[in-house]
Amino acid sequence: MKNLLVIGGGRRGRGLLEILCNDRDINIIGIVDINENAPGIKFAKTINISTYREYVTLFDDKPIDIAIDVSGDPSVLLNVTRIKKEGTEVLGGLAARLISDILLERHDAHNLIAVQKKEIESILHGLGEGVLILDKNNNIYLINPVAQRFLGVKDEIKLSQKEHGAILEIIARTTELNVPVVEEIDYVKRKEGVETSKVFNVVATRIDDSEKNLFAIATILRDITAEKEIERLKNELIANVSHELRTPITSIVNSLYLMDTTFPSEKQVKFLDIIRKNTERLLRVINNLLDISRIEAGMLSLKMDIVNIPSLVDDVIFSVKGLAFSKKIKLDVDIKKGFPDIYGDKEGIAHVLINLLSNAVKFTPEEGNVVVSCREMDDDVHISVEDNGVGIPAEELDKIFNKFQRARTAANIEGTGLGLAIVKHFVNLHKGRIWVESEIGKGTKFTISLPKIDKYFHLSLDEEILHAKIEETYFSVIQLKLENYLKIKSEEEKQKILYNIEEKIKTEIHKTDRVIRYKDKGFFIILLKAGKKEAEKVTKRLEKFVDEDLFKDIPQKIYISYGIATFPEDGTDKETLLKKIETEFEDEENSSS
């Protein structure tokens, strides 16, 4: 411990006492100033530090290691330097004043931060939402009582991976992606052997410093358990009622078609047509309710395949031609040759486009125009449906994708308010986005953005890497290539081969694993919680299937080659894992040549 003497009781002297009095490595033996009313002298008396009017005798009586002169008097510094004992360090003049000023500035800043933190804490304590702020090392920097109650923490400095893994995963995602992440999570709190289930809406936002480096992560938690329970009961009721209604209504529709064969009178035909149209409309409403119930319950599984967009657009246009013809609406398609295929659920994407096109025709006056345009945008494809119809009010654009939400301009047009909600769900399931631009009286343009095949795979791999890091688990990636596959002339035969291999892959993997088909590159398979040995077993079984079953009657020598990379054994980032797979293919080519 160093013995310190402060010379000068002005603002700087007082500041040094305030800063250094709690330092365990420094013993302040006193402060010197001839003026008993100097701020440093007054402050020293309040914290029981000795005060002196002169310093000469102190160097004889006290063991002084450091003397700091902040008096500003050059003669004092000269005198102190002359009379100091051997082993005493003297700091004075401009250097002492600069050091004291720096210390004071830092001390003032620290005090300001402390005051601001207190003010923030008092505000946060009054909020109904949970607020959690973690520093860049995931230590708890600030947490309000609501968040403590939600998460079951009190004096902890870190969140537990076991109990708070879902929240930490969201925080990791916003840190990595550098965008706010909003998600609903199911959270189970255990206390004294009792489990309590909650549903939280979590909003995590990254906070950067002035140099754009990560400083902290702010997270807001809102308890939506009661809301979700009400929504669950409502959806359950809708699903049950819909199921009960669909069977008799389907029977009515079928009976109406049968009645057409009995040669009814003209008047009867008119009434039958009215009944049919209304029962079919009711059946569409029921089917929409069932669709959205399945989607929200996570029960809708996509049938992923290579999708040719121009062909799909042609089919969709054909399905709405009758409606457009009845209103003398012109349907145009703007799509260039060689438009890239995507990986998706063909029926799901068709459902999205039919809904958007049907809406465009319905909300466009007679002799209007509807255009479907397709554009390549870097790693995505954009499909737009644009009309010159009634438009949507600007204040309603952000609500248009909500369930049972209809624009004010659609009040007199038939609809349920469910179509766009289903559309958005389908687009989200394809890792895509949808947005709308509109102007009253001029028309509306809906655009969906879907990832190209390569991006879809990379997004899937990014998701698994992030999940594996959070859960501290492992997985394997397999790339399968069909060698000599392009020698097969028949496109129909090629598609049949790909389909059979994909179906075989699905029998070899778990439901939670992923298989992604490339048009000419074969397949990527992501095996969760599978090491290299398990991945090799899967590939060996697939090799056997290809050699002994699939191609035994095909004259061309077609076989599969593969590369495997395992996380984290072969790498902990996407680039390293894909490089490992590429290296395996290169090694195989070199060994066979």
XYZ file of C-alpha atoms in Angstrom:
593
model
C 0.000 0.000 0.000
C 1.354 3.426 -0.996
C 1.244 6.434 1.373
C -0.017 9.499 -0.487
C 0.133 13.204 0.405
C -2.021 15.680 -1.544
C -0.741 19.265 -1.690
C -3.374 21.806 -2.697
C -6.932 21.906 -1.375
C -8.651 23.403 -4.389
C -11.012 21.671 -6.823
C -8.337 19.282 -8.041
C -7.246 18.364 -4.526
C -10.811 17.673 -3.474
C -11.357 15.594 -6.607
C -8.279 13.464 -5.927
C -9.503 12.742 -2.397
C -12.950 11.776 -3.691
C -11.506 9.454 -6.336
C -8.702 7.846 -4.327
C -10.207 7.585 -0.843
C -11.747 4.167 -1.617
C -8.678 2.761 -3.368
C -7.390 -0.187 -1.319
C -3.848 0.226 -2.651
C -3.518 3.845 -1.483
C -3.370 5.288 2.050
C -4.026 9.045 2.013
C -2.055 10.412 4.946
C -3.397 13.942 4.484
C -4.055 17.039 2.407
C -2.215 20.367 2.735
C -3.558 23.892 2.184
C -3.122 27.122 4.079
C -6.781 28.029 3.461
C -8.992 26.210 5.970
C -12.063 26.930 3.807
C -10.584 25.296 0.713
C -13.012 22.663 -0.702
C -10.405 19.895 -0.352
C -9.835 20.702 3.347
C -13.564 20.768 4.078
C -14.157 17.484 2.254
C -11.201 15.785 4.007
C -12.746 16.538 7.401
C -16.007 14.827 6.380
C -14.186 11.574 5.511
C -11.714 11.661 8.424
C -8.561 12.458 6.445
C -5.945 14.606 8.215
C -5.569 18.243 7.131
C -2.427 20.390 7.409
C -1.564 24.049 6.876
C 2.062 23.365 5.905
C 4.008 20.407 4.507
C 7.651 20.932 5.511
C 7.585 18.973 8.779
C 5.454 16.206 7.273
C 8.397 14.885 5.254
C 10.274 14.443 8.529
C 7.383 12.908 10.482
C 5.512 10.786 7.898
C 6.594 7.949 5.558
C 5.485 9.500 2.237
C 5.733 7.370 -0.933
C 4.021 9.798 -3.307
C 3.418 13.547 -3.043
C 1.060 15.088 -5.592
C 1.179 18.877 -5.886
C -1.947 20.335 -7.495
C -1.620 23.741 -5.811
C -0.556 25.428 -9.050
C 2.256 27.322 -7.246
C 5.680 26.625 -8.916
C 7.574 27.578 -5.733
C 5.719 24.883 -3.769
C 6.760 22.181 -6.242
C 10.361 23.440 -6.167
C 10.439 23.386 -2.370
C 8.815 19.938 -2.092
C 11.339 18.511 -4.560
C 14.170 19.974 -2.447
C 13.058 18.678 0.975
C 11.604 15.257 0.016
C 13.204 12.145 1.439
C 14.847 9.423 -0.645
C 12.212 7.002 -2.002
C 9.490 9.649 -2.219
C 8.112 10.332 -5.692
C 6.922 13.875 -6.399
C 4.397 14.641 -9.105
C 3.547 18.255 -9.773
C 3.194 21.043 -12.243
C 1.369 20.562 -15.515
C 1.660 16.749 -15.390
C -0.074 16.554 -12.006
C -2.818 18.905 -13.115
C -3.387 16.955 -16.346
C -3.580 13.627 -14.510
C -5.960 15.034 -11.923
C -8.126 16.569 -14.671
C -8.302 13.229 -16.526
C -9.204 11.427 -13.314
C -11.835 14.042 -12.546
C -13.372 13.778 -16.014
C -13.552 10.012 -15.743
C -14.969 10.276 -12.261
C -17.602 12.780 -13.396
C -18.482 10.547 -16.361
C -18.724 7.539 -14.056
C -20.994 9.481 -11.706
C -23.128 10.635 -14.650
C -23.446 7.051 -15.908
C -24.370 5.891 -12.411
C -27.034 8.609 -12.145
C -28.392 7.785 -15.600
C -28.432 4.085 -14.759
C -30.419 4.866 -11.603
C -32.872 6.946 -13.629
C -33.257 4.158 -16.210
C -33.749 1.579 -13.452
C -36.487 3.660 -11.838
C -38.275 3.933 -15.208
C -37.883 0.216 -15.959
C -39.197 -0.744 -12.525
C -42.527 0.816 -13.419
C -42.962 -1.035 -16.712
C -45.326 -3.974 -17.156
C -42.935 -5.686 -19.604
C -39.763 -7.482 -18.659
C -36.581 -5.656 -19.680
C -33.230 -7.424 -19.801
C -29.943 -5.897 -20.954
C -26.904 -8.139 -21.419
C -23.385 -6.943 -22.138
C -21.372 -8.332 -25.068
C -20.255 -11.282 -22.905
C -23.896 -12.142 -22.082
C -23.533 -10.954 -18.476
C -26.647 -9.343 -16.986
C -26.070 -5.582 -17.014
C -29.609 -4.499 -16.160
C -32.814 -6.368 -15.379
C -36.113 -5.061 -14.037
C -38.286 -6.874 -11.450
C -40.792 -8.038 -14.089
C -38.042 -9.810 -16.068
C -36.661 -11.287 -12.830
C -40.100 -12.702 -12.056
C -40.614 -13.992 -15.603
C -37.233 -15.716 -15.770
C -36.933 -16.812 -12.153
C -33.624 -14.986 -11.591
C -32.551 -12.720 -8.771
C -28.842 -12.296 -8.078
C -27.497 -14.243 -11.067
C -24.943 -12.556 -13.304
C -25.683 -14.812 -16.301
C -28.717 -16.549 -17.775
C -28.710 -20.337 -17.608
C -28.360 -22.199 -20.911
C -30.518 -24.996 -19.512
C -33.403 -22.770 -18.394
C -33.093 -19.788 -20.729
C -31.746 -21.417 -23.913
C -34.594 -20.162 -26.110
C -33.998 -16.524 -25.104
C -30.229 -16.881 -25.518
C -30.817 -18.290 -29.016
C -32.813 -15.180 -29.978
C -30.085 -12.949 -28.513
C -27.421 -14.868 -30.465
C -29.427 -14.453 -33.654
C -29.824 -10.683 -33.298
C -26.104 -10.398 -32.455
C -25.098 -12.360 -35.545
C -27.618 -10.933 -38.019
C -27.394 -7.352 -36.675
C -31.163 -6.877 -36.974
C -33.900 -6.863 -34.310
C -35.424 -10.324 -33.810
C -39.058 -10.759 -32.742
C -40.241 -14.207 -31.721
C -42.721 -16.030 -29.525
C -41.287 -18.698 -27.227
C -42.711 -21.313 -24.900
C -40.982 -21.044 -21.531
C -41.161 -23.476 -18.625
C -40.190 -22.136 -15.189
C -39.368 -24.633 -12.466
C -39.619 -23.609 -8.830
C -39.651 -25.967 -5.863
C -40.564 -28.898 -8.102
C -43.507 -27.085 -9.731
C -43.464 -26.317 -13.465
C -45.184 -23.211 -14.826
C -45.630 -22.822 -18.591
C -45.587 -19.350 -20.105
C -45.574 -17.898 -23.608
C -43.458 -14.781 -24.123
C -43.227 -12.353 -26.997
C -39.499 -11.590 -27.134
C -37.953 -8.597 -28.918
C -34.135 -8.556 -28.951
C -32.176 -5.588 -30.297
C -28.446 -5.228 -30.728
C -26.857 -2.023 -29.334
C -23.574 -0.922 -30.940
C -21.041 1.648 -29.799
C -19.933 4.638 -31.870
C -17.518 2.411 -33.834
C -20.295 -0.085 -34.721
C -18.928 -2.735 -32.342
C -21.304 -4.759 -30.179
C -21.901 -3.031 -26.847
C -25.007 -4.720 -25.416
C -28.240 -6.535 -26.277
C -31.575 -5.167 -25.067
C -34.410 -7.672 -24.742
C -38.072 -6.971 -23.979
C -40.325 -9.796 -22.768
C -44.102 -9.609 -22.780
C -46.211 -12.333 -21.190
C -48.807 -13.341 -23.801
C -49.844 -16.622 -22.146
C -53.452 -15.526 -21.613
C -53.708 -14.160 -25.165
C -52.343 -17.399 -26.640
C -54.747 -19.499 -24.579
C -57.700 -17.444 -25.824
C -56.359 -17.787 -29.378
C -55.920 -21.556 -28.917
C -59.482 -21.973 -27.690
C -60.758 -19.836 -30.554
C -58.787 -21.840 -33.138
C -59.928 -25.103 -31.571
C -63.531 -23.959 -31.767
C -63.090 -22.818 -35.376
C -61.449 -26.123 -36.351
C -64.107 -28.241 -34.631
C -67.004 -26.256 -36.052
C -65.388 -26.250 -39.502
C -64.958 -30.024 -39.460
C -68.552 -30.481 -38.386
C -69.799 -28.144 -41.123
C -67.638 -29.350 -44.003
C -69.105 -32.864 -44.246
C -72.779 -31.850 -44.607
C -71.934 -28.926 -46.898
C -69.884 -31.197 -49.167
C -72.882 -33.529 -49.321
C -75.150 -30.605 -50.245
C -72.788 -29.518 -53.048
C -72.618 -33.056 -54.436
C -76.420 -33.369 -54.238
C -76.827 -30.128 -56.174
C -74.681 -31.465 -58.999
C -76.762 -34.646 -59.017
C -79.954 -32.567 -59.254
C -78.567 -30.970 -62.430
C -78.882 -34.366 -64.119
C -82.666 -34.504 -63.485
C -83.370 -31.817 -66.112
C -84.860 -29.180 -63.757
C -86.988 -26.317 -65.032
C -85.466 -22.931 -65.841
C -86.692 -21.490 -62.534
C -85.296 -24.449 -60.614
C -81.935 -24.088 -62.396
C -81.755 -20.460 -61.261
C -82.409 -21.364 -57.615
C -80.034 -24.336 -57.756
C -77.310 -22.042 -59.108
C -77.821 -19.580 -56.221
C -77.689 -22.414 -53.672
C -74.574 -23.900 -55.295
C -72.682 -20.602 -55.363
C -73.401 -19.884 -51.708
C -72.607 -23.409 -50.498
C -69.342 -23.371 -52.467
C -68.505 -19.993 -50.946
C -69.230 -21.364 -47.470
C -67.071 -24.407 -48.237
C -64.181 -22.114 -49.256
C -64.505 -20.213 -45.966
C -64.446 -23.480 -44.003
C -61.411 -24.746 -45.934
C -59.594 -21.451 -45.277
C -60.364 -21.730 -41.559
C -59.032 -25.289 -41.502
C -55.906 -24.274 -43.451
C -55.014 -21.454 -41.095
C -55.712 -23.661 -38.055
C -53.275 -26.277 -39.413
C -50.642 -23.662 -40.214
C -50.802 -22.013 -36.782
C -50.710 -25.404 -35.070
C -47.541 -26.288 -37.027
C -49.326 -29.249 -38.625
C -48.826 -28.152 -42.234
C -45.876 -29.939 -43.857
C -44.497 -28.686 -47.156
C -43.804 -31.029 -50.080
C -40.544 -29.465 -51.218
C -39.442 -29.914 -54.820
C -37.886 -28.032 -57.735
C -40.477 -25.510 -58.953
C -40.466 -24.019 -62.454
C -41.898 -20.525 -61.965
C -42.906 -19.723 -65.604
C -44.837 -23.003 -65.861
C -46.499 -22.416 -62.486
C -47.491 -18.844 -63.436
C -49.083 -20.144 -66.662
C -51.159 -22.656 -64.663
C -52.256 -19.982 -62.197
C -53.193 -17.531 -64.966
C -55.302 -20.237 -66.609
C -57.167 -20.893 -63.337
C -58.326 -17.248 -63.024
C -58.950 -16.573 -66.723
C -62.670 -17.237 -66.394
C -63.085 -14.656 -63.625
C -60.981 -12.112 -65.543
C -62.920 -12.735 -68.779
C -66.247 -12.105 -67.031
C -64.997 -8.599 -66.085
C -63.137 -7.972 -69.373
C -59.897 -7.644 -67.424
C -56.642 -8.060 -69.342
C -54.139 -10.484 -67.779
C -50.465 -9.932 -68.727
C -47.334 -11.887 -67.806
C -43.866 -10.306 -67.797
C -41.181 -12.966 -67.349
C -37.874 -13.479 -69.177
C -36.666 -16.737 -70.679
C -34.326 -18.805 -68.550
C -35.945 -17.700 -65.300
C -34.378 -19.759 -62.461
C -36.201 -22.568 -60.709
C -36.695 -22.399 -56.948
C -37.038 -24.993 -54.209
C -40.483 -25.012 -52.667
C -43.926 -26.513 -52.259
C -45.516 -26.209 -55.711
C -49.094 -26.358 -54.418
C -48.328 -23.863 -51.649
C -46.778 -21.310 -54.024
C -49.659 -21.841 -56.474
C -52.113 -21.182 -53.625
C -50.285 -17.905 -52.873
C -50.375 -16.723 -56.499
C -54.003 -17.773 -57.074
C -55.048 -15.826 -53.987
C -53.150 -12.696 -55.055
C -54.398 -12.921 -58.650
C -58.012 -13.567 -57.632
C -57.891 -10.556 -55.305
C -56.386 -8.400 -58.056
C -59.183 -9.353 -60.468
C -61.909 -8.904 -57.812
C -60.715 -5.428 -56.796
C -60.093 -4.160 -60.333
C -62.991 -2.515 -62.219
C -64.158 -3.857 -65.567
C -61.744 -3.492 -68.492
C -58.863 -3.026 -66.063
C -55.373 -4.559 -66.162
C -53.601 -7.131 -63.979
C -49.903 -7.923 -64.521
C -47.824 -10.783 -63.120
C -44.110 -9.953 -63.340
C -41.109 -12.059 -62.318
C -37.621 -10.675 -61.686
C -34.252 -12.063 -60.594
C -32.803 -10.087 -57.670
C -29.331 -11.389 -56.685
C -30.055 -14.477 -54.537
C -33.848 -14.141 -54.662
C -36.693 -14.129 -57.150
C -39.440 -11.511 -56.947
C -42.950 -12.307 -58.165
C -45.317 -9.330 -58.295
C -49.055 -9.118 -58.927
C -50.089 -5.566 -59.842
C -53.528 -4.162 -60.651
C -55.060 -0.761 -61.380
C -57.976 -1.313 -59.013
C -59.459 0.443 -55.990
C -56.295 0.424 -53.848
C -55.803 0.093 -50.085
C -55.706 3.033 -47.612
C -52.163 3.736 -46.377
C -53.166 3.375 -42.709
C -54.423 -0.173 -43.368
C -51.377 -1.541 -45.218
C -49.602 -2.823 -42.088
C -52.733 -4.729 -40.965
C -53.721 -6.273 -44.288
C -52.015 -9.613 -43.520
C -53.817 -10.062 -40.177
C -56.579 -12.661 -39.841
C -60.113 -11.420 -40.568
C -58.688 -8.066 -41.660
C -60.157 -6.504 -44.802
C -59.465 -3.126 -46.341
C -62.193 -0.501 -46.087
C -62.295 -0.397 -49.897
C -63.217 -4.116 -49.957
C -66.398 -3.748 -47.904
C -68.754 -4.470 -50.810
C -66.704 -7.329 -52.297
C -67.049 -10.957 -51.225
C -64.270 -12.274 -48.961
C -63.388 -13.672 -45.527
C -60.268 -11.733 -44.560
C -58.294 -14.990 -44.237
C -56.677 -15.266 -47.668
C -53.743 -12.889 -47.142
C -53.053 -14.289 -43.656
C -52.680 -17.756 -45.234
C -50.550 -16.288 -48.036
C -48.126 -14.716 -45.557
C -47.809 -17.975 -43.602
C -46.966 -19.899 -46.792
C -44.365 -17.305 -47.818
C -42.750 -17.386 -44.353
C -42.553 -21.192 -44.487
C -40.515 -20.790 -47.691
C -38.050 -18.426 -45.919
C -39.458 -15.612 -48.047
C -41.016 -12.178 -47.581
C -44.158 -10.443 -48.835
C -45.014 -6.755 -48.959
C -47.608 -4.486 -50.497
C -47.587 -1.060 -52.157
C -50.859 0.702 -52.873
C -52.504 4.009 -53.665
C -56.221 4.700 -53.408
C -57.845 4.829 -56.840
C -54.644 3.828 -58.668
C -54.099 0.210 -57.732
C -52.132 -2.251 -55.622
C -48.924 -4.236 -56.055
C -48.144 -7.329 -53.960
C -44.591 -8.692 -54.183
C -43.275 -11.969 -52.805
C -39.545 -12.611 -52.507
C -38.424 -16.251 -52.459
C -34.817 -17.478 -52.108
C -33.117 -19.173 -55.031
C -32.132 -22.808 -54.498
C -28.565 -22.006 -53.443
C -29.674 -19.351 -50.950
C -32.388 -21.646 -49.560
C -29.743 -24.244 -48.725
C -27.412 -21.632 -47.199
C -30.237 -20.201 -45.056
C -31.087 -23.724 -43.865
C -27.438 -24.411 -43.005
C -27.122 -21.038 -41.219
C -30.166 -21.916 -39.088
C -28.712 -25.290 -38.092
C -25.285 -23.840 -37.235
C -26.832 -21.153 -35.033
C -29.137 -23.687 -33.353
C -26.245 -26.116 -32.780
C -24.108 -23.384 -31.188
C -26.890 -22.383 -28.818
C -27.861 -25.955 -27.907
C -24.205 -27.101 -27.876
C -25.105 -30.034 -30.117
C -23.819 -31.459 -33.408
C -25.013 -32.352 -36.907
C -23.699 -33.571 -40.265
C -24.112 -32.242 -43.795
C -24.010 -34.636 -46.752
C -23.763 -33.561 -50.363
C -24.779 -36.259 -52.861
C -23.815 -35.933 -56.510
C -25.202 -38.094 -59.315
C -22.311 -38.920 -61.616
C -23.167 -39.396 -65.345
C -26.747 -38.336 -64.569
C -26.789 -35.779 -67.394
C -26.156 -38.541 -69.944
C -29.790 -39.583 -69.544
C -31.589 -37.929 -72.454
C -35.178 -38.176 -71.239
C -36.180 -35.319 -68.920
C -39.032 -37.463 -67.636
C -36.569 -40.238 -66.743
C -34.307 -37.720 -64.970
C -37.164 -36.417 -62.824
C -38.236 -39.964 -62.003
C -34.700 -40.819 -60.835
C -34.473 -37.704 -58.659
C -37.893 -38.386 -57.180
C -37.012 -42.015 -56.340
C -33.722 -41.032 -54.713
C -35.395 -38.281 -52.693
C -38.076 -40.698 -51.489
C -35.371 -43.186 -50.494
C -33.459 -40.481 -48.620
C -36.600 -39.626 -46.659
C -36.863 -43.250 -45.470
C -33.269 -43.092 -44.200
C -33.532 -39.883 -42.161
C -35.633 -38.533 -39.302
C -38.589 -36.192 -39.822
C -36.638 -33.317 -38.278
C -33.733 -33.778 -40.731
C -33.692 -31.860 -44.008
C -33.208 -32.923 -47.616
C -32.757 -30.189 -50.236
C -32.703 -31.105 -53.918
C -30.506 -29.248 -56.386
C -31.549 -29.308 -60.033
C -28.243 -30.603 -61.453
C -26.105 -30.931 -58.330
C -27.906 -33.753 -56.567
C -28.935 -33.346 -52.940
C -27.892 -31.738 -49.680
C -28.920 -33.595 -46.522
C -28.720 -32.104 -43.016
C -28.747 -34.793 -40.311
C -29.437 -33.423 -36.822
C -27.565 -34.944 -33.868
C -25.702 -37.244 -36.259
C -21.934 -37.713 -36.311
C -19.716 -38.708 -39.223
C -20.158 -42.464 -38.698
C -23.949 -42.195 -38.779
C -23.772 -39.996 -41.889
C -21.508 -42.543 -43.603
C -23.990 -45.331 -42.831
C -26.753 -43.313 -44.524
C -24.626 -42.749 -47.643
C -23.650 -46.442 -47.851
C -27.299 -47.481 -47.784
C -28.094 -44.913 -50.484
C -25.186 -46.170 -52.611
C -26.523 -49.700 -52.354
C -30.019 -48.540 -53.318
C -28.682 -46.688 -56.375
C -26.453 -49.559 -57.541
C -28.729 -52.510 -56.858
C -32.246 -51.153 -57.250
C -32.505 -47.855 -59.070
C -30.109 -48.198 -61.997
C -29.847 -51.932 -62.511
C -31.836 -51.748 -65.774
C -30.254 -48.528 -67.074
C -27.368 -49.034 -69.533
C -25.479 -45.877 -68.484
C -23.153 -46.306 -65.508
C -24.744 -43.907 -63.024
C -23.533 -43.783 -59.453
C -23.443 -41.392 -56.515
C -20.462 -39.682 -54.935
C -20.674 -37.835 -51.665
C -18.922 -35.512 -49.267
C -19.575 -35.249 -45.522
C -18.849 -32.462 -43.025
C -19.717 -32.651 -39.328
C -20.315 -29.723 -36.966
C -18.308 -28.907 -34.864
C -15.717 -31.621 -35.639
C -14.901 -30.316 -39.142
C -15.683 -26.659 -38.516
C -17.976 -24.241 -36.724
C -18.886 -21.958 -39.628
C -20.616 -22.514 -42.958
C -17.615 -21.736 -45.165
C -15.359 -24.246 -43.366
C -17.984 -27.012 -43.501
C -18.621 -26.526 -47.233
C -14.869 -26.378 -47.901
C -14.511 -29.720 -46.104
C -17.155 -31.271 -48.404
C -15.448 -29.797 -51.465
C -12.093 -31.223 -50.325
C -13.613 -34.696 -49.977
C -14.857 -34.551 -53.580
C -11.420 -33.391 -54.779
C -9.681 -36.201 -52.876
C -12.084 -38.748 -54.394
C -11.432 -37.427 -57.919
C -7.656 -37.530 -57.394
C -7.738 -41.087 -56.051
C -9.837 -42.342 -58.992
C -7.741 -40.648 -61.693
